[in-house]
Amino acid sequence: MDNNEQALATNELSTLPLDHNWYQKLASNFEIIQQYLDKLDTDKLELDDLKNKFDDMSDKINIYETNMQAIVNILSDYDVPIAIVDGKIVETKEGE
């Protein structure tokens, strides 16, 4: 636990009388917990944003690969000796 983090008073609640001090400690617990809930919400938004970016990049890669394959197919129809090898367009020898 960092020096900046606050500790929950949960362990003390069973020994405290039910007075105003008890209420303040209980309210303090919820304030501490709320900070972590807010951070979780922020982290989830960041993860959702990263997932959306990843999905967008995956879509673009799929479109790129599809277009590259279409170009190779068209050129192959005109007997241009090329093929896709390891994700790259390479010149092939006749008959390969």
PDB file of N, CA and C in Angstrom:
ATOM      1  N   MET A   1       0.848  -1.166   0.000  1.00  0.00           N
ATOM      2  CA  MET A   1       0.000   0.000   0.000  1.00  0.00           C
ATOM      3  C   MET A   1       0.895   1.231   0.000  1.00  0.00           C
ATOM      4  N   ASP A   2       0.649   2.166  -0.933  1.00  0.00           N
ATOM      5  CA  ASP A   2       1.420   3.407  -1.008  1.00  0.00           C
ATOM      6  C   ASP A   2       1.141   4.274   0.206  1.00  0.00           C
ATOM      7  N   ASN A   3       2.031   5.224   0.432  1.00  0.00           N
ATOM      8  CA  ASN A   3       1.801   6.185   1.513  1.00  0.00           C
ATOM      9  C   ASN A   3       0.575   7.041   1.236  1.00  0.00           C
ATOM     10  N   ASN A   4       0.250   7.227  -0.047  1.00  0.00           N
ATOM     11  CA  ASN A   4      -0.892   8.059  -0.432  1.00  0.00           C
ATOM     12  C   ASN A   4      -2.222   7.332  -0.265  1.00  0.00           C
ATOM     13  N   GLU A   5      -2.193   6.000  -0.176  1.00  0.00           N
ATOM     14  CA  GLU A   5      -3.424   5.236  -0.079  1.00  0.00           C
ATOM     15  C   GLU A   5      -3.947   5.265   1.348  1.00  0.00           C
ATOM     16  N   GLN A   6      -5.262   5.265   1.460  1.00  0.00           N
ATOM     17  CA  GLN A   6      -5.885   5.258   2.773  1.00  0.00           C
ATOM     18  C   GLN A   6      -6.296   3.832   3.109  1.00  0.00           C
ATOM     19  N   ALA A   7      -6.265   3.509   4.378  1.00  0.00           N
ATOM     20  CA  ALA A   7      -6.665   2.177   4.820  1.00  0.00           C
ATOM     21  C   ALA A   7      -8.132   2.194   5.215  1.00  0.00           C
ATOM     22  N   LEU A   8      -8.808   1.118   4.925  1.00  0.00           N
ATOM     23  CA  LEU A   8     -10.199   0.989   5.345  1.00  0.00           C
ATOM     24  C   LEU A   8     -10.263   0.779   6.853  1.00  0.00           C
ATOM     25  N   ALA A   9     -11.301   1.280   7.453  1.00  0.00           N
ATOM     26  CA  ALA A   9     -11.486   1.136   8.898  1.00  0.00           C
ATOM     27  C   ALA A   9     -12.337  -0.083   9.219  1.00  0.00           C
ATOM     28  N   THR A  10     -12.497  -0.979   8.271  1.00  0.00           N
ATOM     29  CA  THR A  10     -13.384  -2.130   8.417  1.00  0.00           C
ATOM     30  C   THR A  10     -13.055  -2.953   9.651  1.00  0.00           C
ATOM     31  N   ASN A  11     -11.785  -3.195   9.900  1.00  0.00           N
ATOM     32  CA  ASN A  11     -11.397  -4.034  11.037  1.00  0.00           C
ATOM     33  C   ASN A  11     -11.784  -3.401  12.367  1.00  0.00           C
ATOM     34  N   GLU A  12     -11.923  -2.095  12.379  1.00  0.00           N
ATOM     35  CA  GLU A  12     -12.244  -1.401  13.623  1.00  0.00           C
ATOM     36  C   GLU A  12     -13.752  -1.335  13.883  1.00  0.00           C
ATOM     37  N   LEU A  13     -14.559  -1.570  12.861  1.00  0.00           N
ATOM     38  CA  LEU A  13     -15.997  -1.335  12.996  1.00  0.00           C
ATOM     39  C   LEU A  13     -16.659  -2.219  14.055  1.00  0.00           C
ATOM     40  N   SER A  14     -16.185  -3.445  14.210  1.00  0.00           N
ATOM     41  CA  SER A  14     -16.840  -4.337  15.162  1.00  0.00           C
ATOM     42  C   SER A  14     -16.609  -3.909  16.616  1.00  0.00           C
ATOM     43  N   THR A  15     -15.565  -3.141  16.864  1.00  0.00           N
ATOM     44  CA  THR A  15     -15.255  -2.734  18.231  1.00  0.00           C
ATOM     45  C   THR A  15     -15.715  -1.316  18.540  1.00  0.00           C
ATOM     46  N   LEU A  16     -16.250  -0.620  17.549  1.00  0.00           N
ATOM     47  CA  LEU A  16     -16.663   0.773  17.756  1.00  0.00           C
ATOM     48  C   LEU A  16     -18.103   0.853  18.247  1.00  0.00           C
ATOM     49  N   PRO A  17     -18.403   1.789  19.100  1.00  0.00           N
ATOM     50  CA  PRO A  17     -19.809   2.024  19.445  1.00  0.00           C
ATOM     51  C   PRO A  17     -20.505   2.699  18.264  1.00  0.00           C
ATOM     52  N   LEU A  18     -21.808   2.537  18.146  1.00  0.00           N
ATOM     53  CA  LEU A  18     -22.556   3.119  17.037  1.00  0.00           C
ATOM     54  C   LEU A  18     -22.847   4.589  17.320  1.00  0.00           C
ATOM     55  N   ASP A  19     -21.833   5.414  17.197  1.00  0.00           N
ATOM     56  CA  ASP A  19     -21.984   6.849  17.411  1.00  0.00           C
ATOM     57  C   ASP A  19     -21.600   7.589  16.130  1.00  0.00           C
ATOM     58  N   HIS A  20     -21.508   8.901  16.217  1.00  0.00           N
ATOM     59  CA  HIS A  20     -21.180   9.706  15.037  1.00  0.00           C
ATOM     60  C   HIS A  20     -19.804   9.348  14.474  1.00  0.00           C
ATOM     61  N   ASN A  21     -18.850   9.046  15.312  1.00  0.00           N
ATOM     62  CA  ASN A  21     -17.510   8.659  14.877  1.00  0.00           C
ATOM     63  C   ASN A  21     -17.580   7.391  14.025  1.00  0.00           C
ATOM     64  N   TRP A  22     -18.447   6.441  14.455  1.00  0.00           N
ATOM     65  CA  TRP A  22     -18.628   5.209  13.690  1.00  0.00           C
ATOM     66  C   TRP A  22     -19.166   5.530  12.293  1.00  0.00           C
ATOM     67  N   TYR A  23     -20.143   6.412  12.235  1.00  0.00           N
ATOM     68  CA  TYR A  23     -20.728   6.820  10.952  1.00  0.00           C
ATOM     69  C   TYR A  23     -19.659   7.451  10.050  1.00  0.00           C
ATOM     70  N   GLN A  24     -18.827   8.304  10.620  1.00  0.00           N
ATOM     71  CA  GLN A  24     -17.781   8.963   9.835  1.00  0.00           C
ATOM     72  C   GLN A  24     -16.792   7.943   9.282  1.00  0.00           C
ATOM     73  N   LYS A  25     -16.420   6.946  10.081  1.00  0.00           N
ATOM     74  CA  LYS A  25     -15.493   5.910   9.606  1.00  0.00           C
ATOM     75  C   LYS A  25     -16.138   5.083   8.504  1.00  0.00           C
ATOM     76  N   LEU A  26     -17.405   4.756   8.650  1.00  0.00           N
ATOM     77  CA  LEU A  26     -18.110   3.999   7.625  1.00  0.00           C
ATOM     78  C   LEU A  26     -18.198   4.804   6.322  1.00  0.00           C
ATOM     79  N   ALA A  27     -18.536   6.086   6.446  1.00  0.00           N
ATOM     80  CA  ALA A  27     -18.599   6.951   5.268  1.00  0.00           C
ATOM     81  C   ALA A  27     -17.226   7.056   4.619  1.00  0.00           C
ATOM     82  N   SER A  28     -16.182   7.132   5.425  1.00  0.00           N
ATOM     83  CA  SER A  28     -14.818   7.197   4.910  1.00  0.00           C
ATOM     84  C   SER A  28     -14.489   5.941   4.109  1.00  0.00           C
ATOM     85  N   ASN A  29     -14.945   4.775   4.598  1.00  0.00           N
ATOM     86  CA  ASN A  29     -14.725   3.530   3.852  1.00  0.00           C
ATOM     87  C   ASN A  29     -15.307   3.637   2.446  1.00  0.00           C
ATOM     88  N   PHE A  30     -16.529   4.153   2.352  1.00  0.00           N
ATOM     89  CA  PHE A  30     -17.169   4.265   1.045  1.00  0.00           C
ATOM     90  C   PHE A  30     -16.448   5.265   0.146  1.00  0.00           C
ATOM     91  N   GLU A  31     -15.915   6.314   0.717  1.00  0.00           N
ATOM     92  CA  GLU A  31     -15.145   7.276  -0.078  1.00  0.00           C
ATOM     93  C   GLU A  31     -13.894   6.625  -0.638  1.00  0.00           C
ATOM     94  N   ILE A  32     -13.229   5.828   0.169  1.00  0.00           N
ATOM     95  CA  ILE A  32     -12.018   5.126  -0.287  1.00  0.00           C
ATOM     96  C   ILE A  32     -12.375   4.126  -1.379  1.00  0.00           C
ATOM     97  N   ILE A  33     -13.431   3.354  -1.154  1.00  0.00           N
ATOM     98  CA  ILE A  33     -13.858   2.364  -2.143  1.00  0.00           C
ATOM     99  C   ILE A  33     -14.264   3.047  -3.446  1.00  0.00           C
ATOM    100  N   GLN A  34     -14.929   4.192  -3.362  1.00  0.00           N
ATOM    101  CA  GLN A  34     -15.381   4.910  -4.554  1.00  0.00           C
ATOM    102  C   GLN A  34     -14.201   5.305  -5.440  1.00  0.00           C
ATOM    103  N   GLN A  35     -13.090   5.688  -4.834  1.00  0.00           N
ATOM    104  CA  GLN A  35     -11.901   6.050  -5.615  1.00  0.00           C
ATOM    105  C   GLN A  35     -11.461   4.872  -6.490  1.00  0.00           C
ATOM    106  N   TYR A  36     -11.470   3.675  -5.913  1.00  0.00           N
ATOM    107  CA  TYR A  36     -11.068   2.490  -6.661  1.00  0.00           C
ATOM    108  C   TYR A  36     -12.101   2.109  -7.719  1.00  0.00           C
ATOM    109  N   LEU A  37     -13.379   2.297  -7.407  1.00  0.00           N
ATOM    110  CA  LEU A  37     -14.416   2.035  -8.404  1.00  0.00           C
ATOM    111  C   LEU A  37     -14.290   2.995  -9.584  1.00  0.00           C
ATOM    112  N   ASP A  38     -14.004   4.260  -9.291  1.00  0.00           N
ATOM    113  CA  ASP A  38     -13.799   5.242 -10.366  1.00  0.00           C
ATOM    114  C   ASP A  38     -12.618   4.846 -11.231  1.00  0.00           C
ATOM    115  N   LYS A  39     -11.537   4.368 -10.603  1.00  0.00           N
ATOM    116  CA  LYS A  39     -10.354   3.950 -11.362  1.00  0.00           C
ATOM    117  C   LYS A  39     -10.692   2.747 -12.230  1.00  0.00           C
ATOM    118  N   LEU A  40     -11.474   1.801 -11.698  1.00  0.00           N
ATOM    119  CA  LEU A  40     -11.881   0.647 -12.497  1.00  0.00           C
ATOM    120  C   LEU A  40     -12.684   1.082 -13.714  1.00  0.00           C
ATOM    121  N   ASP A  41     -13.597   2.050 -13.522  1.00  0.00           N
ATOM    122  CA  ASP A  41     -14.383   2.565 -14.646  1.00  0.00           C
ATOM    123  C   ASP A  41     -13.471   3.162 -15.703  1.00  0.00           C
ATOM    124  N   THR A  42     -12.478   3.945 -15.272  1.00  0.00           N
ATOM    125  CA  THR A  42     -11.537   4.569 -16.197  1.00  0.00           C
ATOM    126  C   THR A  42     -10.722   3.506 -16.928  1.00  0.00           C
ATOM    127  N   ASP A  43     -10.249   2.508 -16.183  1.00  0.00           N
ATOM    128  CA  ASP A  43      -9.474   1.431 -16.799  1.00  0.00           C
ATOM    129  C   ASP A  43     -10.311   0.674 -17.822  1.00  0.00           C
ATOM    130  N   LYS A  44     -11.596   0.448 -17.508  1.00  0.00           N
ATOM    131  CA  LYS A  44     -12.470  -0.256 -18.449  1.00  0.00           C
ATOM    132  C   LYS A  44     -12.650   0.562 -19.726  1.00  0.00           C
ATOM    133  N   LEU A  45     -12.824   1.868 -19.590  1.00  0.00           N
ATOM    134  CA  LEU A  45     -12.957   2.719 -20.775  1.00  0.00           C
ATOM    135  C   LEU A  45     -11.695   2.659 -21.620  1.00  0.00           C
ATOM    136  N   GLU A  46     -10.528   2.664 -20.956  1.00  0.00           N
ATOM    137  CA  GLU A  46      -9.268   2.585 -21.686  1.00  0.00           C
ATOM    138  C   GLU A  46      -9.129   1.241 -22.393  1.00  0.00           C
ATOM    139  N   LEU A  47      -9.528   0.148 -21.726  1.00  0.00           N
ATOM    140  CA  LEU A  47      -9.468  -1.172 -22.345  1.00  0.00           C
ATOM    141  C   LEU A  47     -10.435  -1.270 -23.524  1.00  0.00           C
ATOM    142  N   ASP A  48     -11.631  -0.702 -23.358  1.00  0.00           N
ATOM    143  CA  ASP A  48     -12.596  -0.697 -24.464  1.00  0.00           C
ATOM    144  C   ASP A  48     -12.035   0.062 -25.652  1.00  0.00           C
ATOM    145  N   ASP A  49     -11.373   1.203 -25.399  1.00  0.00           N
ATOM    146  CA  ASP A  49     -10.777   1.993 -26.467  1.00  0.00           C
ATOM    147  C   ASP A  49      -9.674   1.204 -27.170  1.00  0.00           C
ATOM    148  N   LEU A  50      -8.834   0.521 -26.396  1.00  0.00           N
ATOM    149  CA  LEU A  50      -7.768  -0.294 -26.989  1.00  0.00           C
ATOM    150  C   LEU A  50      -8.344  -1.429 -27.822  1.00  0.00           C
ATOM    151  N   LYS A  51      -9.418  -2.063 -27.324  1.00  0.00           N
ATOM    152  CA  LYS A  51     -10.044  -3.150 -28.074  1.00  0.00           C
ATOM    153  C   LYS A  51     -10.609  -2.630 -29.392  1.00  0.00           C
ATOM    154  N   ASN A  52     -11.245  -1.467 -29.359  1.00  0.00           N
ATOM    155  CA  ASN A  52     -11.784  -0.881 -30.588  1.00  0.00           C
ATOM    156  C   ASN A  52     -10.669  -0.575 -31.589  1.00  0.00           C
ATOM    157  N   LYS A  53      -9.548  -0.033 -31.094  1.00  0.00           N
ATOM    158  CA  LYS A  53      -8.413   0.255 -31.976  1.00  0.00           C
ATOM    159  C   LYS A  53      -7.847  -1.031 -32.567  1.00  0.00           C
ATOM    160  N   PHE A  54      -7.739  -2.073 -31.748  1.00  0.00           N
ATOM    161  CA  PHE A  54      -7.239  -3.358 -32.226  1.00  0.00           C
ATOM    162  C   PHE A  54      -8.173  -3.928 -33.294  1.00  0.00           C
ATOM    163  N   ASP A  55      -9.482  -3.891 -33.029  1.00  0.00           N
ATOM    164  CA  ASP A  55     -10.452  -4.398 -34.001  1.00  0.00           C
ATOM    165  C   ASP A  55     -10.364  -3.626 -35.307  1.00  0.00           C
ATOM    166  N   ASP A  56     -10.195  -2.304 -35.222  1.00  0.00           N
ATOM    167  CA  ASP A  56     -10.073  -1.467 -36.414  1.00  0.00           C
ATOM    168  C   ASP A  56      -8.817  -1.828 -37.199  1.00  0.00           C
ATOM    169  N   MET A  57      -7.700  -2.018 -36.475  1.00  0.00           N
ATOM    170  CA  MET A  57      -6.455  -2.398 -37.147  1.00  0.00           C
ATOM    171  C   MET A  57      -6.590  -3.771 -37.791  1.00  0.00           C
ATOM    172  N   SER A  58      -7.252  -4.704 -37.125  1.00  0.00           N
ATOM    173  CA  SER A  58      -7.452  -6.045 -37.683  1.00  0.00           C
ATOM    174  C   SER A  58      -8.276  -5.979 -38.963  1.00  0.00           C
ATOM    175  N   ASP A  59      -9.317  -5.154 -38.945  1.00  0.00           N
ATOM    176  CA  ASP A  59     -10.134  -4.982 -40.144  1.00  0.00           C
ATOM    177  C   ASP A  59      -9.305  -4.417 -41.293  1.00  0.00           C
ATOM    178  N   LYS A  60      -8.477  -3.421 -41.003  1.00  0.00           N
ATOM    179  CA  LYS A  60      -7.644  -2.821 -42.045  1.00  0.00           C
ATOM    180  C   LYS A  60      -6.638  -3.817 -42.599  1.00  0.00           C
ATOM    181  N   ILE A  61      -6.064  -4.645 -41.728  1.00  0.00           N
ATOM    182  CA  ILE A  61      -5.117  -5.666 -42.183  1.00  0.00           C
ATOM    183  C   ILE A  61      -5.820  -6.679 -43.076  1.00  0.00           C
ATOM    184  N   ASN A  62      -7.028  -7.089 -42.681  1.00  0.00           N
ATOM    185  CA  ASN A  62      -7.782  -8.039 -43.503  1.00  0.00           C
ATOM    186  C   ASN A  62      -8.105  -7.452 -44.876  1.00  0.00           C
ATOM    187  N   ILE A  63      -8.486  -6.184 -44.923  1.00  0.00           N
ATOM    188  CA  ILE A  63      -8.774  -5.523 -46.206  1.00  0.00           C
ATOM    189  C   ILE A  63      -7.507  -5.461 -47.044  1.00  0.00           C
ATOM    190  N   TYR A  64      -6.380  -5.099 -46.424  1.00  0.00           N
ATOM    191  CA  TYR A  64      -5.098  -5.019 -47.126  1.00  0.00           C
ATOM    192  C   TYR A  64      -4.728  -6.381 -47.723  1.00  0.00           C
ATOM    193  N   GLU A  65      -4.843  -7.439 -46.919  1.00  0.00           N
ATOM    194  CA  GLU A  65      -4.487  -8.776 -47.391  1.00  0.00           C
ATOM    195  C   GLU A  65      -5.414  -9.236 -48.512  1.00  0.00           C
ATOM    196  N   THR A  66      -6.689  -8.923 -48.389  1.00  0.00           N
ATOM    197  CA  THR A  66      -7.650  -9.284 -49.435  1.00  0.00           C
ATOM    198  C   THR A  66      -7.330  -8.557 -50.733  1.00  0.00           C
ATOM    199  N   ASN A  67      -7.027  -7.246 -50.631  1.00  0.00           N
ATOM    200  CA  ASN A  67      -6.679  -6.466 -51.820  1.00  0.00           C
ATOM    201  C   ASN A  67      -5.390  -6.972 -52.457  1.00  0.00           C
ATOM    202  N   MET A  68      -4.399  -7.303 -51.608  1.00  0.00           N
ATOM    203  CA  MET A  68      -3.136  -7.796 -52.124  1.00  0.00           C
ATOM    204  C   MET A  68      -3.355  -9.117 -52.870  1.00  0.00           C
ATOM    205  N   GLN A  69      -4.165 -10.004 -52.309  1.00  0.00           N
ATOM    206  CA  GLN A  69      -4.444 -11.278 -52.969  1.00  0.00           C
ATOM    207  C   GLN A  69      -5.184 -11.058 -54.283  1.00  0.00           C
ATOM    208  N   ALA A  70      -6.109 -10.103 -54.313  1.00  0.00           N
ATOM    209  CA  ALA A  70      -6.846  -9.810 -55.543  1.00  0.00           C
ATOM    210  C   ALA A  70      -5.903  -9.302 -56.637  1.00  0.00           C
ATOM    211  N   ILE A  71      -4.954  -8.451 -56.271  1.00  0.00           N
ATOM    212  CA  ILE A  71      -3.988  -7.930 -57.247  1.00  0.00           C
ATOM    213  C   ILE A  71      -3.118  -9.062 -57.795  1.00  0.00           C
ATOM    214  N   VAL A  72      -2.651  -9.930 -56.903  1.00  0.00           N
ATOM    215  CA  VAL A  72      -1.827 -11.069 -57.343  1.00  0.00           C
ATOM    216  C   VAL A  72      -2.642 -11.974 -58.266  1.00  0.00           C
ATOM    217  N   ASN A  73      -3.893 -12.206 -57.936  1.00  0.00           N
ATOM    218  CA  ASN A  73      -4.738 -13.058 -58.791  1.00  0.00           C
ATOM    219  C   ASN A  73      -4.922 -12.438 -60.173  1.00  0.00           C
ATOM    220  N   ILE A  74      -5.167 -11.130 -60.216  1.00  0.00           N
ATOM    221  CA  ILE A  74      -5.351 -10.452 -61.511  1.00  0.00           C
ATOM    222  C   ILE A  74      -4.073 -10.532 -62.331  1.00  0.00           C
ATOM    223  N   LEU A  75      -2.939 -10.229 -61.706  1.00  0.00           N
ATOM    224  CA  LEU A  75      -1.672 -10.278 -62.437  1.00  0.00           C
ATOM    225  C   LEU A  75      -1.332 -11.705 -62.864  1.00  0.00           C
ATOM    226  N   SER A  76      -1.673 -12.687 -62.054  1.00  0.00           N
ATOM    227  CA  SER A  76      -1.418 -14.083 -62.417  1.00  0.00           C
ATOM    228  C   SER A  76      -2.246 -14.483 -63.635  1.00  0.00           C
ATOM    229  N   ASP A  77      -3.464 -13.926 -63.731  1.00  0.00           N
ATOM    230  CA  ASP A  77      -4.308 -14.197 -64.902  1.00  0.00           C
ATOM    231  C   ASP A  77      -3.641 -13.700 -66.177  1.00  0.00           C
ATOM    232  N   TYR A  78      -2.790 -12.700 -66.085  1.00  0.00           N
ATOM    233  CA  TYR A  78      -2.062 -12.159 -67.230  1.00  0.00           C
ATOM    234  C   TYR A  78      -0.647 -12.732 -67.305  1.00  0.00           C
ATOM    235  N   ASP A  79      -0.442 -13.873 -66.664  1.00  0.00           N
ATOM    236  CA  ASP A  79       0.823 -14.599 -66.675  1.00  0.00           C
ATOM    237  C   ASP A  79       1.998 -13.816 -66.111  1.00  0.00           C
ATOM    238  N   VAL A  80       1.735 -12.898 -65.194  1.00  0.00           N
ATOM    239  CA  VAL A  80       2.820 -12.216 -64.494  1.00  0.00           C
ATOM    240  C   VAL A  80       3.283 -13.180 -63.399  1.00  0.00           C
ATOM    241  N   PRO A  81       4.571 -13.530 -63.388  1.00  0.00           N
ATOM    242  CA  PRO A  81       5.049 -14.546 -62.438  1.00  0.00           C
ATOM    243  C   PRO A  81       5.252 -13.986 -61.015  1.00  0.00           C
ATOM    244  N   ILE A  82       4.155 -13.849 -60.273  1.00  0.00           N
ATOM    245  CA  ILE A  82       4.256 -13.381 -58.887  1.00  0.00           C
ATOM    246  C   ILE A  82       3.395 -14.271 -57.996  1.00  0.00           C
ATOM    247  N   ALA A  83       3.730 -14.240 -56.725  1.00  0.00           N
ATOM    248  CA  ALA A  83       2.959 -14.993 -55.729  1.00  0.00           C
ATOM    249  C   ALA A  83       3.130 -14.300 -54.379  1.00  0.00           C
ATOM    250  N   ILE A  84       2.291 -14.676 -53.437  1.00  0.00           N
ATOM    251  CA  ILE A  84       2.424 -14.165 -52.074  1.00  0.00           C
ATOM    252  C   ILE A  84       3.133 -15.238 -51.259  1.00  0.00           C
ATOM    253  N   VAL A  85       4.281 -14.860 -50.700  1.00  0.00           N
ATOM    254  CA  VAL A  85       5.059 -15.779 -49.872  1.00  0.00           C
ATOM    255  C   VAL A  85       5.347 -15.069 -48.558  1.00  0.00           C
ATOM    256  N   ASP A  86       4.944 -15.672 -47.450  1.00  0.00           N
ATOM    257  CA  ASP A  86       5.143 -15.082 -46.124  1.00  0.00           C
ATOM    258  C   ASP A  86       4.616 -13.649 -46.046  1.00  0.00           C
ATOM    259  N   GLY A  87       3.462 -13.421 -46.675  1.00  0.00           N
ATOM    260  CA  GLY A  87       2.824 -12.113 -46.601  1.00  0.00           C
ATOM    261  C   GLY A  87       3.428 -11.062 -47.526  1.00  0.00           C
ATOM    262  N   LYS A  88       4.347 -11.474 -48.381  1.00  0.00           N
ATOM    263  CA  LYS A  88       4.986 -10.528 -49.307  1.00  0.00           C
ATOM    264  C   LYS A  88       4.770 -10.992 -50.739  1.00  0.00           C
ATOM    265  N   ILE A  89       4.654 -10.020 -51.634  1.00  0.00           N
ATOM    266  CA  ILE A  89       4.543 -10.340 -53.045  1.00  0.00           C
ATOM    267  C   ILE A  89       5.950 -10.551 -53.573  1.00  0.00           C
ATOM    268  N   VAL A  90       6.180 -11.725 -54.174  1.00  0.00           N
ATOM    269  CA  VAL A  90       7.500 -12.051 -54.717  1.00  0.00           C
ATOM    270  C   VAL A  90       7.373 -12.493 -56.153  1.00  0.00           C
ATOM    271  N   GLU A  91       8.426 -12.255 -56.902  1.00  0.00           N
ATOM    272  CA  GLU A  91       8.465 -12.713 -58.290  1.00  0.00           C
ATOM    273  C   GLU A  91       8.823 -14.191 -58.294  1.00  0.00           C
ATOM    274  N   THR A  92       8.108 -14.941 -59.109  1.00  0.00           N
ATOM    275  CA  THR A  92       8.378 -16.370 -59.200  1.00  0.00           C
ATOM    276  C   THR A  92       8.981 -16.676 -60.563  1.00  0.00           C
ATOM    277  N   LYS A  93       9.576 -17.853 -60.664  1.00  0.00           N
ATOM    278  CA  LYS A  93      10.084 -18.294 -61.952  1.00  0.00           C
ATOM    279  C   LYS A  93       8.933 -18.879 -62.735  1.00  0.00           C
ATOM    280  N   GLU A  94       9.067 -18.903 -64.036  1.00  0.00           N
ATOM    281  CA  GLU A  94       8.030 -19.480 -64.883  1.00  0.00           C
ATOM    282  C   GLU A  94       7.730 -20.889 -64.451  1.00  0.00           C
ATOM    283  N   GLY A  95       6.459 -21.215 -64.337  1.00  0.00           N
ATOM    284  CA  GLY A  95       6.054 -22.579 -64.013  1.00  0.00           C
ATOM    285  C   GLY A  95       5.911 -22.860 -62.537  1.00  0.00           C
ATOM    286  N   GLU A  96       6.229 -21.921 -61.670  1.00  0.00           N
ATOM    287  CA  GLU A  96       6.077 -22.141 -60.219  1.00  0.00           C
ATOM    288  C   GLU A  96       4.662 -21.881 -59.785  1.00  0.00           C
TER     289      GLU A  96
END
